[in-house]
mmCIF file of C-alpha atoms in Angstrom:
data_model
loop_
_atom_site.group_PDB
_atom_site.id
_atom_site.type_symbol
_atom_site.label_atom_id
_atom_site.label_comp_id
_atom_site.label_asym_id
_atom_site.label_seq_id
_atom_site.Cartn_x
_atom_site.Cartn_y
_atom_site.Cartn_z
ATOM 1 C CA UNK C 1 -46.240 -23.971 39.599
ATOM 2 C CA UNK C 2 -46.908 -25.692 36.566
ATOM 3 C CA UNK C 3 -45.008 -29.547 35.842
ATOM 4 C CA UNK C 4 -44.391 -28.583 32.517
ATOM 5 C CA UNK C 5 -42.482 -25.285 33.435
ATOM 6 C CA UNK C 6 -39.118 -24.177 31.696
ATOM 7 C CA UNK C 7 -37.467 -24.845 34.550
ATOM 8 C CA UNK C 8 -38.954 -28.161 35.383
ATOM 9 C CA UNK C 9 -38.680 -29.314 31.957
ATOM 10 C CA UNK C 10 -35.151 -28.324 31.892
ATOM 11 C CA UNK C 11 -34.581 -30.597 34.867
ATOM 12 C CA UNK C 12 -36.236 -33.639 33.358
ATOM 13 C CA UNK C 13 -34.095 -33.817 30.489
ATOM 14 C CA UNK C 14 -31.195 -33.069 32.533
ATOM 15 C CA UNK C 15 -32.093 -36.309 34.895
ATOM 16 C CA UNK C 16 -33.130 -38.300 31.648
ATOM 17 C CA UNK C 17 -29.764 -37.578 29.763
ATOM 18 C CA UNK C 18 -28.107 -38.060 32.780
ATOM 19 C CA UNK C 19 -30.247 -41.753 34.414
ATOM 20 C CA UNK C 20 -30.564 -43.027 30.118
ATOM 21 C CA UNK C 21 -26.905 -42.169 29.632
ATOM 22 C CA UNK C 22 -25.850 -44.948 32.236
ATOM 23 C CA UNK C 23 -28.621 -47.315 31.518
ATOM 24 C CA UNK C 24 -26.934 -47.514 27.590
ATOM 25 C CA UNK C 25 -23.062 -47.025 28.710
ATOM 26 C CA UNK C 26 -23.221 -50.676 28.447
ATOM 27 C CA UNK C 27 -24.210 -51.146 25.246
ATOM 28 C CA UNK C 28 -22.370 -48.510 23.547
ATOM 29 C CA UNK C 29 -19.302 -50.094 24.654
ATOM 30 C CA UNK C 30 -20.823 -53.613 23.303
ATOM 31 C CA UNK C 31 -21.563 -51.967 19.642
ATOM 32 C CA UNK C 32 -18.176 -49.820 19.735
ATOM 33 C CA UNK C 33 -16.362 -53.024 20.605
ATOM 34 C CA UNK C 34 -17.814 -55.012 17.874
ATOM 35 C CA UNK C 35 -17.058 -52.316 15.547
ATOM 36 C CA UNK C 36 -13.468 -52.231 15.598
ATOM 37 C CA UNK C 37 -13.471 -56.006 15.361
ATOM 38 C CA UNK C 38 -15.446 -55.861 12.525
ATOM 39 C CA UNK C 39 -13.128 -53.014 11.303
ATOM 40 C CA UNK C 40 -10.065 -55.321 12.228
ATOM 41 C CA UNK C 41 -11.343 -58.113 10.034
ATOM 42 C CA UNK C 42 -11.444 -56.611 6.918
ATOM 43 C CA UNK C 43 -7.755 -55.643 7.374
ATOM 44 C CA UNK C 44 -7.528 -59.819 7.236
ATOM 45 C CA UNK C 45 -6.687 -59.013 11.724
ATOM 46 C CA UNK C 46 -8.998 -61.690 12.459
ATOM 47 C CA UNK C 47 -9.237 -61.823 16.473
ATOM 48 C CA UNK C 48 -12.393 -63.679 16.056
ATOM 49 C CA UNK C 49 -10.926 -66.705 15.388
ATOM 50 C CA UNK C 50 -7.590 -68.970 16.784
ATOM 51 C CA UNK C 51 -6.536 -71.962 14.523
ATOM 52 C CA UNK C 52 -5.088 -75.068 16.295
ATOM 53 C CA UNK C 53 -3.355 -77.836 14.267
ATOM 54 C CA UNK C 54 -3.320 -81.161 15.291
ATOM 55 C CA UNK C 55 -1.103 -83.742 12.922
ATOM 56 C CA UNK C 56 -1.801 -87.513 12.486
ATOM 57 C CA UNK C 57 -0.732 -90.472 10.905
ATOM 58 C CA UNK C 58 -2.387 -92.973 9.173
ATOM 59 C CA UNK C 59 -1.705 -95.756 6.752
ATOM 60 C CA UNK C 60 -0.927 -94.698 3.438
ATOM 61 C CA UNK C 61 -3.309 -95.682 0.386
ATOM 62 C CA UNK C 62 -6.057 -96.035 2.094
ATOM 63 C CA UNK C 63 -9.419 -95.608 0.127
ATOM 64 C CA UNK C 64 -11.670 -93.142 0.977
ATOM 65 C CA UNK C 65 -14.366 -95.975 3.481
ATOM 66 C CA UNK C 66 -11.204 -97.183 4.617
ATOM 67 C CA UNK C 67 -10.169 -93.421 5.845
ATOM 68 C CA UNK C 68 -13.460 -92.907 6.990
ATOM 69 C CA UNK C 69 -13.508 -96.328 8.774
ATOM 70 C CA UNK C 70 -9.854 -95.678 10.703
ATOM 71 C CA UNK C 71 -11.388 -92.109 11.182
ATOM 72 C CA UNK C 72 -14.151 -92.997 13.407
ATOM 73 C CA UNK C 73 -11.437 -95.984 15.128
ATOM 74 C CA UNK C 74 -9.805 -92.513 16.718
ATOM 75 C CA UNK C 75 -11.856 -90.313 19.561
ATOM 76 C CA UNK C 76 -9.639 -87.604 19.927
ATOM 77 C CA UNK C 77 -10.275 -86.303 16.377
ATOM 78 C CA UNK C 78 -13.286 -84.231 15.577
ATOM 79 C CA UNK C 79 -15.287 -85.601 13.626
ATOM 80 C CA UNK C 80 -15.312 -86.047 10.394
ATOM 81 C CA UNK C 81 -18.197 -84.666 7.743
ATOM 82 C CA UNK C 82 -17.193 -84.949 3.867
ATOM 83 C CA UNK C 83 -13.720 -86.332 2.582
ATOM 84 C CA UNK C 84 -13.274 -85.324 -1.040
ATOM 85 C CA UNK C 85 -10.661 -86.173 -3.525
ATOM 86 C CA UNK C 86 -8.493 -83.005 -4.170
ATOM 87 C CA UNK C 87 -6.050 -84.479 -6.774
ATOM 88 C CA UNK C 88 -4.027 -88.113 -6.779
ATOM 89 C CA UNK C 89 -2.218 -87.554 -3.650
ATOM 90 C CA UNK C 90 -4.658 -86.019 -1.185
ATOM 91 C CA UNK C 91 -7.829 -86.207 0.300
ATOM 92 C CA UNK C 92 -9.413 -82.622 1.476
ATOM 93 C CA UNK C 93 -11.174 -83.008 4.676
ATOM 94 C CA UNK C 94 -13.999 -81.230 6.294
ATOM 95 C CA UNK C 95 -14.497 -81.712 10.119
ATOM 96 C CA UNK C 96 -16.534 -79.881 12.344
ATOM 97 C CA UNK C 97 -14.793 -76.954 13.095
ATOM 98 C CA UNK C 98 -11.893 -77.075 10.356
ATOM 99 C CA UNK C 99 -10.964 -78.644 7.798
ATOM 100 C CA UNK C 100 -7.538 -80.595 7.031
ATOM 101 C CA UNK C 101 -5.816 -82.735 4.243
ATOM 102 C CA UNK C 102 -5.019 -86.575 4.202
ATOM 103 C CA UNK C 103 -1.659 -87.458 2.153
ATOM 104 C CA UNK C 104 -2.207 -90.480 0.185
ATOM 105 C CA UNK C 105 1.170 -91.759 -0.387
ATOM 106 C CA UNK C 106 2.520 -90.828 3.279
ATOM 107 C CA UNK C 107 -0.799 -91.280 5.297
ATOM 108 C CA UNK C 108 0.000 -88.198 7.191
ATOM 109 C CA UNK C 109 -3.081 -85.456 8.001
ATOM 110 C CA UNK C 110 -2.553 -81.919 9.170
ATOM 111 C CA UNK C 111 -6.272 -80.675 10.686
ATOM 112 C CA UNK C 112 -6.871 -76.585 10.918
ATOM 113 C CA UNK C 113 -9.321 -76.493 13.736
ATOM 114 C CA UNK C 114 -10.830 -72.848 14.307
ATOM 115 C CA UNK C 115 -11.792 -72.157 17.462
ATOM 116 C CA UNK C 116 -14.541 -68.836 18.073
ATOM 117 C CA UNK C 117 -13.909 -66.029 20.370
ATOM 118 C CA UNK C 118 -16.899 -66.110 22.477
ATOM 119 C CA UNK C 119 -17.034 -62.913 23.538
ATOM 120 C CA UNK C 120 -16.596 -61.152 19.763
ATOM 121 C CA UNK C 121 -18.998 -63.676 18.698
ATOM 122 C CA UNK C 122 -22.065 -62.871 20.835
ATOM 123 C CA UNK C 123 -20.890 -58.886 20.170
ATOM 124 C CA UNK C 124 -20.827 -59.344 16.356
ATOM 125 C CA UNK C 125 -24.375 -60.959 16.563
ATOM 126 C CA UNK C 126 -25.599 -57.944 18.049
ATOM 127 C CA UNK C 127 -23.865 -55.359 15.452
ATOM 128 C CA UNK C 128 -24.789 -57.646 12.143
ATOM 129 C CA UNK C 129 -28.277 -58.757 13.834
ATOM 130 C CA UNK C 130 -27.564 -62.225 12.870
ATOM 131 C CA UNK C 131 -30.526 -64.320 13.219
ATOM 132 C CA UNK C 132 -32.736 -60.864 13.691
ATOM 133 C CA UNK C 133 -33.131 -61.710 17.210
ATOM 134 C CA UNK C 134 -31.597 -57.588 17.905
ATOM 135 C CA UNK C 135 -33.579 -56.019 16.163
ATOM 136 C CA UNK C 136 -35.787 -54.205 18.802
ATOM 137 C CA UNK C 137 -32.585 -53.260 20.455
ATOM 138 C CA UNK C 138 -30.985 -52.010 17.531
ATOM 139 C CA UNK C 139 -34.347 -49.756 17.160
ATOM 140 C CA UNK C 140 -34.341 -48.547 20.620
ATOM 141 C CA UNK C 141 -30.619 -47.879 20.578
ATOM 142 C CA UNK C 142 -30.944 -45.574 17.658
ATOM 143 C CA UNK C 143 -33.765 -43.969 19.465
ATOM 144 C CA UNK C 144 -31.567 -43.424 22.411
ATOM 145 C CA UNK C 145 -28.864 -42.137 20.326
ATOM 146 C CA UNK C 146 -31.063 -39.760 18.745
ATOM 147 C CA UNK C 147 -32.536 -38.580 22.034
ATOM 148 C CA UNK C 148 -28.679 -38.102 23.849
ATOM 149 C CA UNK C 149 -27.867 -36.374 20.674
ATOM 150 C CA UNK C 150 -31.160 -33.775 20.656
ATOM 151 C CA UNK C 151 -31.286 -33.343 24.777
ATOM 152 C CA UNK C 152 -27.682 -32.905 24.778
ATOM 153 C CA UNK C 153 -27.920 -29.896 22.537
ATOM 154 C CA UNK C 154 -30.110 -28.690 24.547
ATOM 155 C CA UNK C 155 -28.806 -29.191 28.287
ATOM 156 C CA UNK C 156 -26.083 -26.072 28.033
ATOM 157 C CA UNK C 157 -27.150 -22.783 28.053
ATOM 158 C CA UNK C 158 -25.698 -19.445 26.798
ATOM 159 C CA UNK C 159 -23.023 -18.377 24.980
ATOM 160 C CA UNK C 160 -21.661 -21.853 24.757
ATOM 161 C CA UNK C 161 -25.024 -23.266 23.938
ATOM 162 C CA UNK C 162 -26.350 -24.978 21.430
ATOM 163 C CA UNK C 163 -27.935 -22.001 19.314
ATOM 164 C CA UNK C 164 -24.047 -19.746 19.437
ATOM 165 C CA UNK C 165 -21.477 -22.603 19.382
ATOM 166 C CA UNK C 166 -23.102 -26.004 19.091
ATOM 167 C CA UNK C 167 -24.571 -25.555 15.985
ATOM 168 C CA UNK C 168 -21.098 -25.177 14.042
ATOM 169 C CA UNK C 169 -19.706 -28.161 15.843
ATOM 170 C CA UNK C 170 -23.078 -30.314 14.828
ATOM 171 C CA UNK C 171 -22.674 -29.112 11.239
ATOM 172 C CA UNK C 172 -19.051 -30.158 11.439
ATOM 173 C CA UNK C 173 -20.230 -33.205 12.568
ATOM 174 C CA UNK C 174 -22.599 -33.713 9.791
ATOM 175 C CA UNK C 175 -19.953 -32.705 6.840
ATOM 176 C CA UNK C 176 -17.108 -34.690 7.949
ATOM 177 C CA UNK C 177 -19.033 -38.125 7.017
ATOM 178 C CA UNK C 178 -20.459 -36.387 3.762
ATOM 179 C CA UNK C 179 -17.443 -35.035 2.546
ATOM 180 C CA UNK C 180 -15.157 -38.527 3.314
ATOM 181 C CA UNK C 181 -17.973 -40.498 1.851
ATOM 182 C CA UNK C 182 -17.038 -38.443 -1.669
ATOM 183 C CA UNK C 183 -13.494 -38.023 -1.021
ATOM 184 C CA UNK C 184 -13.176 -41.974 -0.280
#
C-alpha cells in the first residue's frame, strides 16, 4: 500500500483538520474577541477603558510653579506632566494616565484618570499588530484559515460534498461580503 493513497491521504487531512483545528481554537477566540471590541469602539462603547475621578483642593491663584510646586507636596496624585493655561480661570492638566483641570479662582481640580483593560489591551495588540511584534502569527493564522477552509471542503463526501452542495454555500459566502461592500 502506497502512503500517499486516496484513502490514506483522506485520513491525513481528516487528523490535520481535526489536531490544527484545536491547536488554533485559542486564537480564533483571541482575534474574534478583539473584533467585537474593536467593533464596540467605534459605536463610542468603549470597554477598553474605565475613567476614575479623583477631586482636590488647592489654594486658589496660585501661579503655574506654585501649582506645580504644591503638586509634587501631594503623593497620592499621579503625577503631573504639562500644566497649560486654558483661558483666565483654569489650568488644563496632563498627568500620566488622564488629564484634569485646575480652577483658578476656587483652587479646586477634578482629574479623569483612565485606567486600561488588560485583557482587551494585549487582544487589540494582536488584531492591530501594534508594535509589529504579530506579525508571523498573523501570517500563519491566515495560512491556517486558508488550510481549514480548503481541507474542510474537502473532508465530506457525496451528495453533500463539496463538488454538489458546498460549492453554492462557498459562493454564497464569497457574494455576501462583495455585494454589502457595494450596498454599504
Amino acid at each position: 500500500m502506497k502512503w500517499w493513497s486516496k484513502k490514506s491521504l483522506n485520513k491525513l487531512n481528516r487528523t490535520l483538520h481535526r489536531d490544527l483545528g484545536y491547536l488554533f481554537i485559542g486564537l480564533t477566540v483571541i482575534y474574534a474577541f478583539s473584533g467585537i471590541a474593536l467593533v464596540l469602539k467605534q459605536y463610542n462603547i468603549d470597554i477598553e477603558y474605565s475613567e476614575e475621578t479623583i477631586k482636590n483642593e488647592f489654594s486658589p491663584n496660585l501661579s503655574k510653579d506654585e501649582f506645580k510646586l504644591d503638586w509634587s507636596k501631594q503623593d497620592e496624585l499621579p503625577r503631573l506632566t504639562r500644566v497649560k493655561i486654558d483661558n483666565h480661570s483654569n489650568y488644563r492638566l496632563l498627568v500620566k494616565g488622564g488629564e484634569g483641570v485646575y480652577n483658578i479662582t476656587t483652587g479646586e481640580v477634578k482629574l479623569s484618570i483612565f485606567k486600561t483593560n488588560k485583557l482587551i489591551k494585549f487582544a487589540n495588540d494582536i488584531h492591530y499588530n501594534i508594535g509589529k511584534r504579530f506579525t508571523w502569527l498573523a501570517i500563519l493564522y491566515c495560512c491556517m484559515l486558508i488550510f481549514f477552509a480548503i481541507s474542510g471542503a474537502i473532508i465530506v463526501k457525496g451528495k453533500k460534498g463539496f463538488k454538489r452542495r458546498g460549492v453554492w454555500f462557498a459562493l454564497i459566502g464569497i457574494g455576501i461580503p462583495v455585494i454589502y461592500y457595494f450596498i454599504v
